[in-house]
PDB file of C-alpha atoms in Angstrom:
ATOM      1  CA  PHE A  21     107.999  67.822  73.542  1.00 46.00           C
ATOM      2  CA  ASP A  22     107.078  70.071  76.455  1.00 48.00           C
ATOM      3  CA  GLY A  23     108.091  73.508  75.266  1.00 46.00           C
ATOM      4  CA  HIS A  24     110.784  73.913  77.934  1.00 49.00           C
ATOM      5  CA  GLY A  25     113.428  71.268  77.346  1.00 51.00           C
ATOM      6  CA  ALA A  26     116.647  71.966  75.484  1.00 53.00           C
ATOM      7  CA  ARG A  27     116.018  68.936  73.266  1.00 53.00           C
ATOM      8  CA  ASP A  28     112.621  70.084  72.049  1.00 57.00           C
ATOM      9  CA  ASN A  29     112.372  70.113  68.265  1.00 60.00           C
ATOM     10  CA  LEU A  30     110.573  73.397  67.807  1.00 56.00           C
ATOM     11  CA  GLY A  31     110.799  73.068  64.064  1.00 56.00           C
ATOM     12  CA  PHE A  32     108.526  70.023  64.168  1.00 58.00           C
ATOM     13  CA  ASN A  33     105.429  70.298  61.998  1.00 58.00           C
ATOM     14  CA  GLY A  34     102.951  67.504  62.521  1.00 59.00           C
ATOM     15  CA  LYS A  35     100.672  65.844  65.049  1.00 61.00           C
ATOM     16  CA  PHE A  36     101.143  65.943  68.858  1.00 60.00           C
ATOM     17  CA  LYS A  37      99.748  63.325  71.192  1.00 61.00           C
ATOM     18  CA  VAL A  38      98.189  64.937  74.249  1.00 62.00           C
ATOM     19  CA  ASP A  39      97.552  63.033  77.469  1.00 63.00           C
ATOM     20  CA  LYS A  40      94.773  63.626  80.005  1.00 61.00           C
ATOM     21  CA  THR A  41      92.662  65.876  77.803  1.00 61.00           C
ATOM     22  CA  LYS A  42      89.511  65.318  75.783  1.00 63.00           C
ATOM     23  CA  TYR A  43      91.598  65.657  72.640  1.00 63.00           C
ATOM     24  CA  ALA A  44      93.774  62.671  71.728  1.00 65.00           C
ATOM     25  CA  SER A  45      96.022  64.722  69.478  1.00 70.00           C
ATOM     26  CA  ILE A  46      96.538  68.200  68.072  1.00 71.00           C
ATOM     27  CA  TYR A  47      98.370  69.611  65.075  1.00 72.00           C
ATOM     28  CA  THR A  48     100.827  72.468  64.811  1.00 72.00           C
ATOM     29  CA  PRO A  49      99.359  75.680  63.341  1.00 75.00           C
ATOM     30  CA  VAL A  50      99.723  76.138  59.603  1.00 74.00           C
ATOM     31  CA  ASP A  51     101.801  79.303  60.208  1.00 76.00           C
ATOM     32  CA  TRP A  52     104.006  77.691  62.881  1.00 72.00           C
ATOM     33  CA  GLU A  53     107.361  79.474  63.212  1.00 75.00           C
ATOM     34  CA  SER A  54     109.969  77.743  65.325  1.00 70.00           C
ATOM     35  CA  GLU A  55     111.869  81.029  65.875  1.00 74.00           C
ATOM     36  CA  ILE A  56     108.889  82.479  67.722  1.00 73.00           C
ATOM     37  CA  ALA A  57     108.647  79.377  69.864  1.00 68.00           C
ATOM     38  CA  GLU A  58     112.328  79.626  70.766  1.00 73.00           C
ATOM     39  CA  ARG A  59     111.850  83.227  71.804  1.00 75.00           C
ATOM     40  CA  SER A  60     108.797  82.367  73.884  1.00 72.00           C
ATOM     41  CA  LYS A  61     110.881  80.008  76.013  1.00 71.00           C
ATOM     42  CA  LEU A  62     112.983  82.928  77.288  1.00 77.00           C
ATOM     43  CA  PRO A  63     112.016  85.138  80.242  1.00 81.00           C
ATOM     44  CA  PRO A  64     110.747  88.596  79.246  1.00 82.00           C
ATOM     45  CA  ASP A  65     113.239  91.432  79.060  1.00 84.00           C
ATOM     46  CA  ALA A  66     111.243  93.495  81.551  1.00 86.00           C
ATOM     47  CA  LYS A  67     110.596  93.779  85.267  1.00 86.00           C
ATOM     48  CA  LEU A  68     107.948  95.205  87.556  1.00 88.00           C
ATOM     49  CA  GLU A  69     108.681  98.394  89.458  1.00 91.00           C
ATOM     50  CA  LEU A  70     106.789  99.525  92.543  1.00 93.00           C
ATOM     51  CA  GLU A  71     105.112 102.851  91.826  1.00 94.00           C
ATOM     52  CA  TYR A  72     102.734 103.483  94.723  1.00 95.00           C
ATOM     53  CA  VAL A  73     101.630 101.765  97.916  1.00 95.00           C
ATOM     54  CA  TYR A  74      98.033 102.070  99.076  1.00 94.00           C
ATOM     55  CA  GLY A  75      96.951 101.482 102.647  1.00 91.00           C
ATOM     56  CA  TYR A  76      98.421 101.385 106.128  1.00 91.00           C
ATOM     57  CA  ARG A  77      98.526  98.361 108.398  1.00 87.00           C
ATOM     58  CA  ALA A  78      96.678  98.853 111.667  1.00 82.00           C
ATOM     59  CA  ASP A  79      95.370  95.657 113.191  1.00 80.00           C
ATOM     60  CA  ASP A  80      95.573  93.694 116.453  1.00 74.00           C
ATOM     61  CA  LYS A  81      98.988  92.229 115.604  1.00 78.00           C
ATOM     62  CA  VAL A  82     100.554  95.681 115.166  1.00 85.00           C
ATOM     63  CA  THR A  83     100.421  97.279 118.606  1.00 82.00           C
ATOM     64  CA  SER A  84     103.579  99.388 119.012  1.00 89.00           C
ATOM     65  CA  PRO A  85     103.952 102.988 117.712  1.00 89.00           C
ATOM     66  CA  ASN A  86     104.735 102.781 113.990  1.00 92.00           C
ATOM     67  CA  LEU A  87     103.972 106.049 112.171  1.00 95.00           C
ATOM     68  CA  TYR A  88     106.215 109.134 112.496  1.00 96.00           C
ATOM     69  CA  TYR A  89     107.187 112.447 110.945  1.00 97.00           C
ATOM     70  CA  THR A  90     110.787 112.535 109.733  1.00 97.00           C
ATOM     71  CA  ALA A  91     113.169 115.506 110.056  1.00 97.00           C
ATOM     72  CA  SER A  92     112.048 116.717 106.605  1.00 96.00           C
ATOM     73  CA  ARG A  93     108.362 116.550 107.637  1.00 96.00           C
ATOM     74  CA  GLU A  94     107.689 113.461 105.544  1.00 97.00           C
ATOM     75  CA  VAL A  95     105.726 110.524 106.948  1.00 97.00           C
ATOM     76  CA  VAL A  96     107.342 107.127 107.475  1.00 98.00           C
ATOM     77  CA  TYR A  97     105.310 103.946 108.009  1.00 97.00           C
ATOM     78  CA  PHE A  98     104.980 100.421 106.646  1.00 96.00           C
ATOM     79  CA  THR A  99     102.484  98.170 104.961  1.00 94.00           C
ATOM     80  CA  ALA A 100     102.941  94.501 104.102  1.00 93.00           C
ATOM     81  CA  GLY A 101     106.706  93.985 103.732  1.00 94.00           C
ATOM     82  CA  THR A 102     107.499  97.514 102.556  1.00 96.00           C
ATOM     83  CA  GLY A 103     108.793 100.558 104.403  1.00 97.00           C
ATOM     84  CA  VAL A 104     107.262 103.754 103.018  1.00 98.00           C
ATOM     85  CA  VAL A 105     108.325 107.409 103.188  1.00 98.00           C
ATOM     86  CA  PHE A 106     105.522 109.681 101.984  1.00 97.00           C
ATOM     87  CA  ASN A 107     105.918 113.311 100.918  1.00 97.00           C
ATOM     88  CA  LYS A 108     102.652 115.146 101.571  1.00 94.00           C
ATOM     89  CA  GLU A 109     103.464 118.032  99.254  1.00 95.00           C
ATOM     90  CA  SER A 110     104.374 116.081  96.135  1.00 95.00           C
ATOM     91  CA  LYS A 111     102.278 113.002  97.021  1.00 95.00           C
ATOM     92  CA  ALA A 112     105.335 110.920  96.117  1.00 96.00           C
ATOM     93  CA  GLN A 113     106.563 107.842  97.946  1.00 97.00           C
ATOM     94  CA  ARG A 114     109.950 106.178  98.459  1.00 97.00           C
ATOM     95  CA  PHE A 115     110.290 102.538  99.369  1.00 97.00           C
ATOM     96  CA  PHE A 116     112.520 100.338 101.475  1.00 98.00           C
ATOM     97  CA  LEU A 117     112.365  96.765 100.157  1.00 96.00           C
ATOM     98  CA  GLY A 118     114.867  94.952 102.346  1.00 95.00           C
ATOM     99  CA  HIS A 119     112.378  92.685 104.132  1.00 95.00           C
ATOM    100  CA  THR A 120     111.342  89.160 103.164  1.00 92.00           C
ATOM    101  CA  ASP A 121     107.951  89.090 104.902  1.00 93.00           C
ATOM    102  CA  ASP A 122     105.436  91.333 106.678  1.00 93.00           C
ATOM    103  CA  VAL A 123     106.783  94.230 108.753  1.00 95.00           C
ATOM    104  CA  VAL A 124     105.043  94.625 112.131  1.00 94.00           C
ATOM    105  CA  SER A 125     107.144  97.201 114.020  1.00 95.00           C
ATOM    106  CA  LEU A 126     108.937 100.487 113.363  1.00 97.00           C
ATOM    107  CA  ALA A 127     111.042 102.976 115.324  1.00 97.00           C
ATOM    108  CA  LEU A 128     112.543 106.357 114.432  1.00 97.00           C
ATOM    109  CA  ASP A 129     115.820 107.554 115.965  1.00 97.00           C
ATOM    110  CA  PRO A 130     116.151 110.950 117.747  1.00 96.00           C
ATOM    111  CA  THR A 131     117.532 112.654 114.603  1.00 97.00           C
ATOM    112  CA  ARG A 132     114.424 111.481 112.737  1.00 97.00           C
ATOM    113  CA  THR A 133     116.563 110.334 109.806  1.00 98.00           C
ATOM    114  CA  ILE A 134     117.121 106.659 110.652  1.00 98.00           C
ATOM    115  CA  VAL A 135     114.436 104.003 110.878  1.00 98.00           C
ATOM    116  CA  ALA A 136     114.398 100.472 112.264  1.00 98.00           C
ATOM    117  CA  THR A 137     111.765  98.020 111.016  1.00 97.00           C
ATOM    118  CA  GLY A 138     111.126  94.510 112.309  1.00 96.00           C
ATOM    119  CA  GLN A 139     109.375  91.664 110.544  1.00 94.00           C
ATOM    120  CA  VAL A 140     107.721  88.327 111.206  1.00 90.00           C
ATOM    121  CA  LYS A 141     109.508  85.041 110.622  1.00 87.00           C
ATOM    122  CA  SER A 142     109.720  84.428 106.891  1.00 83.00           C
ATOM    123  CA  LYS A 143     108.720  81.120 105.350  1.00 77.00           C
ATOM    124  CA  GLY A 144     111.073  78.304 106.196  1.00 71.00           C
ATOM    125  CA  ALA A 145     113.400  78.210 109.165  1.00 64.00           C
ATOM    126  CA  SER A 146     114.661  81.790 108.989  1.00 79.00           C
ATOM    127  CA  PRO A 147     114.226  83.733 112.258  1.00 86.00           C
ATOM    128  CA  PRO A 148     112.859  87.293 112.211  1.00 91.00           C
ATOM    129  CA  PHE A 149     115.255  90.203 111.723  1.00 95.00           C
ATOM    130  CA  VAL A 150     115.459  93.986 111.980  1.00 97.00           C
ATOM    131  CA  CYS A 151     116.567  96.371 109.232  1.00 97.00           C
ATOM    132  CA  VAL A 152     117.993  99.793 110.072  1.00 98.00           C
ATOM    133  CA  TRP A 153     117.798 102.185 107.118  1.00 98.00           C
ATOM    134  CA  ASP A 154     118.127 105.827 106.081  1.00 98.00           C
ATOM    135  CA  VAL A 155     114.877 107.690 105.327  1.00 97.00           C
ATOM    136  CA  ASN A 156     116.527 109.875 102.693  1.00 97.00           C
ATOM    137  CA  SER A 157     118.642 107.420 100.702  1.00 97.00           C
ATOM    138  CA  MET A 158     116.437 104.400 101.584  1.00 97.00           C
ATOM    139  CA  GLN A 159     119.648 102.394 101.951  1.00 97.00           C
ATOM    140  CA  GLU A 160     120.053  99.666 104.550  1.00 98.00           C
ATOM    141  CA  LEU A 161     122.595 100.615 107.220  1.00 97.00           C
ATOM    142  CA  GLN A 162     122.485  97.459 109.350  1.00 97.00           C
ATOM    143  CA  ARG A 163     120.668  94.143 109.560  1.00 96.00           C
ATOM    144  CA  ILE A 164     120.167  92.569 112.979  1.00 95.00           C
ATOM    145  CA  ASN A 165     119.417  88.854 112.975  1.00 92.00           C
ATOM    146  CA  LEU A 166     117.565  87.634 116.039  1.00 91.00           C
ATOM    147  CA  LYS A 167     117.440  84.195 117.612  1.00 84.00           C
ATOM    148  CA  LYS A 168     114.508  81.959 116.854  1.00 79.00           C
ATOM    149  CA  HIS A 169     112.515  81.143 119.995  1.00 78.00           C
ATOM    150  CA  ASP A 170     109.493  78.938 120.640  1.00 75.00           C
ATOM    151  CA  GLY A 171     106.143  80.409 119.791  1.00 72.00           C
ATOM    152  CA  ASP A 172     105.182  82.823 117.034  1.00 73.00           C
ATOM    153  CA  PRO A 173     108.427  84.674 116.158  1.00 82.00           C
ATOM    154  CA  ALA A 174     108.106  88.301 115.145  1.00 89.00           C
ATOM    155  CA  VAL A 175     109.683  91.633 116.131  1.00 92.00           C
ATOM    156  CA  THR A 176     106.699  93.377 117.674  1.00 90.00           C
ATOM    157  CA  ALA A 177     108.305  96.472 119.236  1.00 94.00           C
ATOM    158  CA  LEU A 178     111.413  98.585 118.627  1.00 96.00           C
ATOM    159  CA  SER A 179     112.851 101.714 120.229  1.00 96.00           C
ATOM    160  CA  PHE A 180     116.040 103.762 119.873  1.00 96.00           C
ATOM    161  CA  SER A 181     117.765 105.135 122.975  1.00 92.00           C
ATOM    162  CA  ASN A 182     117.750 108.858 123.665  1.00 91.00           C
ATOM    163  CA  ASP A 183     121.182 109.283 122.054  1.00 91.00           C
ATOM    164  CA  GLY A 184     120.319 106.988 119.142  1.00 94.00           C
ATOM    165  CA  THR A 185     123.157 104.524 119.738  1.00 92.00           C
ATOM    166  CA  LEU A 186     121.121 101.650 121.178  1.00 92.00           C
ATOM    167  CA  LEU A 187     118.156  99.750 119.810  1.00 95.00           C
ATOM    168  CA  VAL A 188     115.772  97.702 121.945  1.00 94.00           C
ATOM    169  CA  CYS A 189     113.845  94.842 120.315  1.00 94.00           C
ATOM    170  CA  ILE A 190     110.964  92.778 121.676  1.00 92.00           C
ATOM    171  CA  GLN A 191     109.902  89.517 120.055  1.00 90.00           C
ATOM    172  CA  ARG A 192     106.530  87.779 119.967  1.00 84.00           C
ATOM    173  CA  ASP A 193     107.659  84.399 121.252  1.00 83.00           C
ATOM    174  CA  ILE A 194     106.474  82.487 124.321  1.00 82.00           C
ATOM    175  CA  ASP A 195     108.811  84.423 126.642  1.00 84.00           C
ATOM    176  CA  HIS A 196     108.601  87.736 124.756  1.00 86.00           C
ATOM    177  CA  HIS A 197     112.402  88.060 124.624  1.00 88.00           C
ATOM    178  CA  ILE A 198     113.978  91.495 124.825  1.00 89.00           C
ATOM    179  CA  THR A 199     117.380  92.329 123.332  1.00 90.00           C
ATOM    180  CA  VAL A 200     119.461  95.515 123.421  1.00 89.00           C
ATOM    181  CA  TRP A 201     121.836  96.202 120.531  1.00 92.00           C
ATOM    182  CA  HIS A 202     124.549  98.670 119.645  1.00 92.00           C
ATOM    183  CA  TRP A 203     123.026  98.824 116.217  1.00 95.00           C
ATOM    184  CA  THR A 204     125.903 100.437 114.256  1.00 94.00           C
ATOM    185  CA  THR A 205     128.212  97.530 115.097  1.00 92.00           C
ATOM    186  CA  GLY A 206     125.526  94.858 115.375  1.00 92.00           C
ATOM    187  CA  THR A 207     126.701  94.034 118.910  1.00 89.00           C
ATOM    188  CA  LYS A 208     124.154  92.492 121.269  1.00 89.00           C
ATOM    189  CA  LEU A 209     124.524  93.948 124.743  1.00 84.00           C
ATOM    190  CA  MET A 210     121.817  91.982 126.513  1.00 82.00           C
ATOM    191  CA  GLU A 211     119.076  89.382 126.093  1.00 85.00           C
ATOM    192  CA  ASP A 212     116.418  88.481 128.643  1.00 83.00           C
ATOM    193  CA  LYS A 213     112.831  87.309 129.023  1.00 82.00           C
ATOM    194  CA  THR A 214     110.018  89.732 129.791  1.00 80.00           C
ATOM    195  CA  LEU A 215     106.684  87.947 130.100  1.00 74.00           C
ATOM    196  CA  LYS A 216     105.879  84.233 130.132  1.00 68.00           C
ATOM    197  CA  GLY A 217     103.021  83.002 127.996  1.00 64.00           C
ATOM    198  CA  PRO A 218     102.015  82.585 124.348  1.00 61.00           C
ATOM    199  CA  ALA A 219     100.471  85.424 122.412  1.00 59.00           C
ATOM    200  CA  PRO A 220      96.764  84.494 121.941  1.00 59.00           C
ATOM    201  CA  GLY A 221      95.901  84.627 118.256  1.00 60.00           C
ATOM    202  CA  GLY A 222      99.299  86.094 117.505  1.00 58.00           C
ATOM    203  CA  ILE A 223      98.439  89.317 119.353  1.00 65.00           C
ATOM    204  CA  PRO A 224     101.505  90.652 121.243  1.00 68.00           C
ATOM    205  CA  MET A 225     101.332  90.891 125.036  1.00 78.00           C
ATOM    206  CA  ILE A 226     104.081  93.554 125.145  1.00 82.00           C
ATOM    207  CA  PHE A 227     102.966  96.652 123.254  1.00 86.00           C
ATOM    208  CA  GLY A 228     106.030  98.863 123.291  1.00 90.00           C
ATOM    209  CA  ILE A 229     109.104 100.440 124.856  1.00 92.00           C
ATOM    210  CA  SER A 230     109.537 103.918 126.295  1.00 90.00           C
ATOM    211  CA  TRP A 231     112.917 105.432 127.247  1.00 90.00           C
ATOM    212  CA  ASN A 232     113.334 107.635 130.305  1.00 85.00           C
ATOM    213  CA  THR A 233     113.945 111.243 129.263  1.00 80.00           C
ATOM    214  CA  PHE A 234     115.614 112.100 132.595  1.00 72.00           C
ATOM    215  CA  GLU A 235     119.394 111.828 132.659  1.00 65.00           C
ATOM    216  CA  ARG A 236     120.720 109.558 135.356  1.00 60.00           C
ATOM    217  CA  THR A 237     122.714 112.054 137.422  1.00 60.00           C
ATOM    218  CA  ASP A 238     121.182 111.520 140.846  1.00 60.00           C
ATOM    219  CA  PRO A 239     120.436 107.825 141.497  1.00 55.00           C
ATOM    220  CA  THR A 240     118.419 108.694 144.592  1.00 56.00           C
ATOM    221  CA  ARG A 241     115.719 110.342 142.497  1.00 57.00           C
ATOM    222  CA  GLU A 242     112.904 107.967 141.586  1.00 50.00           C
ATOM    223  CA  MET A 243     112.726 109.145 137.976  1.00 49.00           C
ATOM    224  CA  GLU A 244     116.412 108.378 137.447  1.00 53.00           C
ATOM    225  CA  LYS A 245     116.339 104.804 138.693  1.00 60.00           C
ATOM    226  CA  PHE A 246     115.480 103.248 135.331  1.00 70.00           C
ATOM    227  CA  ASP A 247     116.530 103.674 131.702  1.00 82.00           C
ATOM    228  CA  PHE A 248     113.408 102.467 129.930  1.00 86.00           C
ATOM    229  CA  CYS A 249     110.184 100.599 130.536  1.00 85.00           C
ATOM    230  CA  THR A 250     108.213  97.991 128.612  1.00 87.00           C
ATOM    231  CA  TYR A 251     104.439  98.044 128.674  1.00 87.00           C
ATOM    232  CA  GLY A 252     101.619  95.808 127.509  1.00 82.00           C
ATOM    233  CA  VAL A 253      98.545  93.855 128.614  1.00 78.00           C
ATOM    234  CA  LYS A 254      98.275  94.552 132.377  1.00 76.00           C
ATOM    235  CA  TRP A 255     102.046  94.887 132.391  1.00 76.00           C
ATOM    236  CA  LEU A 256     104.579  97.608 133.135  1.00 81.00           C
ATOM    237  CA  GLN A 257     108.212  96.699 133.726  1.00 82.00           C
ATOM    238  CA  PHE A 258     111.181  98.977 134.443  1.00 81.00           C
ATOM    239  CA  TRP A 259     114.705  98.241 133.235  1.00 83.00           C
ATOM    240  CA  ARG A 260     118.067  99.627 134.268  1.00 78.00           C
ATOM    241  CA  LEU A 261     121.231  99.233 132.240  1.00 71.00           C
ATOM    242  CA  PRO A 262     124.205  98.798 134.597  1.00 61.00           C
ATOM    243  CA  LYS A 263     127.128 101.003 133.638  1.00 57.00           C
ATOM    244  CA  GLU A 264     130.800 100.744 134.417  1.00 51.00           C
ATOM    245  CA  SER A 265     133.666 103.146 133.928  1.00 43.00           C
ATOM    246  CA  LYS A 266     136.798 101.887 132.237  1.00 48.00           C
ATOM    247  CA  GLY A 267     139.646 104.040 131.002  1.00 47.00           C
ATOM    248  CA  GLY A 268     137.666 107.183 131.646  1.00 41.00           C
ATOM    249  CA  ALA A 269     134.861 106.090 129.304  1.00 37.00           C
ATOM    250  CA  VAL A 270     131.423 105.125 130.486  1.00 35.00           C
ATOM    251  CA  ARG A 271     129.892 102.201 128.638  1.00 38.00           C
ATOM    252  CA  PHE A 272     127.032  99.772 129.075  1.00 37.00           C
ATOM    253  CA  ASN A 273     128.014  96.624 130.872  1.00 36.00           C
ATOM    254  CA  ARG A 274     127.192  93.495 128.900  1.00 32.00           C
ATOM    255  CA  THR A 275     125.468  91.731 131.760  1.00 34.00           C
ATOM    256  CA  LYS A 276     121.834  91.094 132.353  1.00 40.00           C
ATOM    257  CA  MET A 277     119.765  94.094 133.264  1.00 43.00           C
ATOM    258  CA  GLU A 278     118.538  94.824 136.745  1.00 46.00           C
ATOM    259  CA  LYS A 279     114.749  94.735 136.859  1.00 47.00           C
ATOM    260  CA  LEU A 280     113.669  97.531 139.131  1.00 46.00           C
ATOM    261  CA  GLY A 281     110.049  96.562 139.456  1.00 48.00           C
ATOM    262  CA  ASN A 282     106.937  95.141 137.865  1.00 49.00           C
ATOM    263  CA  PHE A 283     103.355  96.302 137.944  1.00 46.00           C
ATOM    264  CA  THR A 284     100.680  93.772 136.999  1.00 45.00           C
ATOM    265  CA  ASP A 285      96.947  94.038 137.427  1.00 45.00           C
TER     266      ASP A 285
END
């Protein structure tokens, strides 16, 4: 008898032998009811529901921008493995629960209605991934699974392009890989290495991504020679997305990016 097996005789009324305790045997209670014991073997007909999240994560392993106002003037951020949208007027919160481990990065698109959150590698062999979700419905719109690289995998920085169609991700592996995605289709446009070297103590070496707000209309102008830059510990790198015209439509070419320059000190 162990109280869990299907063959347990819960109607038994007598003496039990107990191993590895100071008591050699015990007896069933005088008011023993087998029906209650049968019911106790079942899981409860109830579940926990998240009501409120306290705190905000701000430590050395979270270095990229990660707290924003949405279009409706609510605040979006994360703590632990939960995305949070907080209404200052009503003091109410909404939750995104699509992650399996701690979230360490967040980006808000130009419309301020769509969020991307990136997490660390969950337990086991699963690589880190990014969830793109709606701040109003809290529904997941896309999940982007990243490759697992050597080091300490985690998505440490995210950024939407100026038109909101592209999403740049930086990982916390040995080579601090960068990937560019067309997030609505889940299409990876590019993957490359940024900075060689492990993250000491799990602290990212690349802090974030910033897109160029100048439109690329005159390639001779210095401010129009790059699309975005990555920055971090004594590190500033400029990236240009090659474009090609096909059938009258301009699209990003799925080839490696042209690095325009690096600044290290």
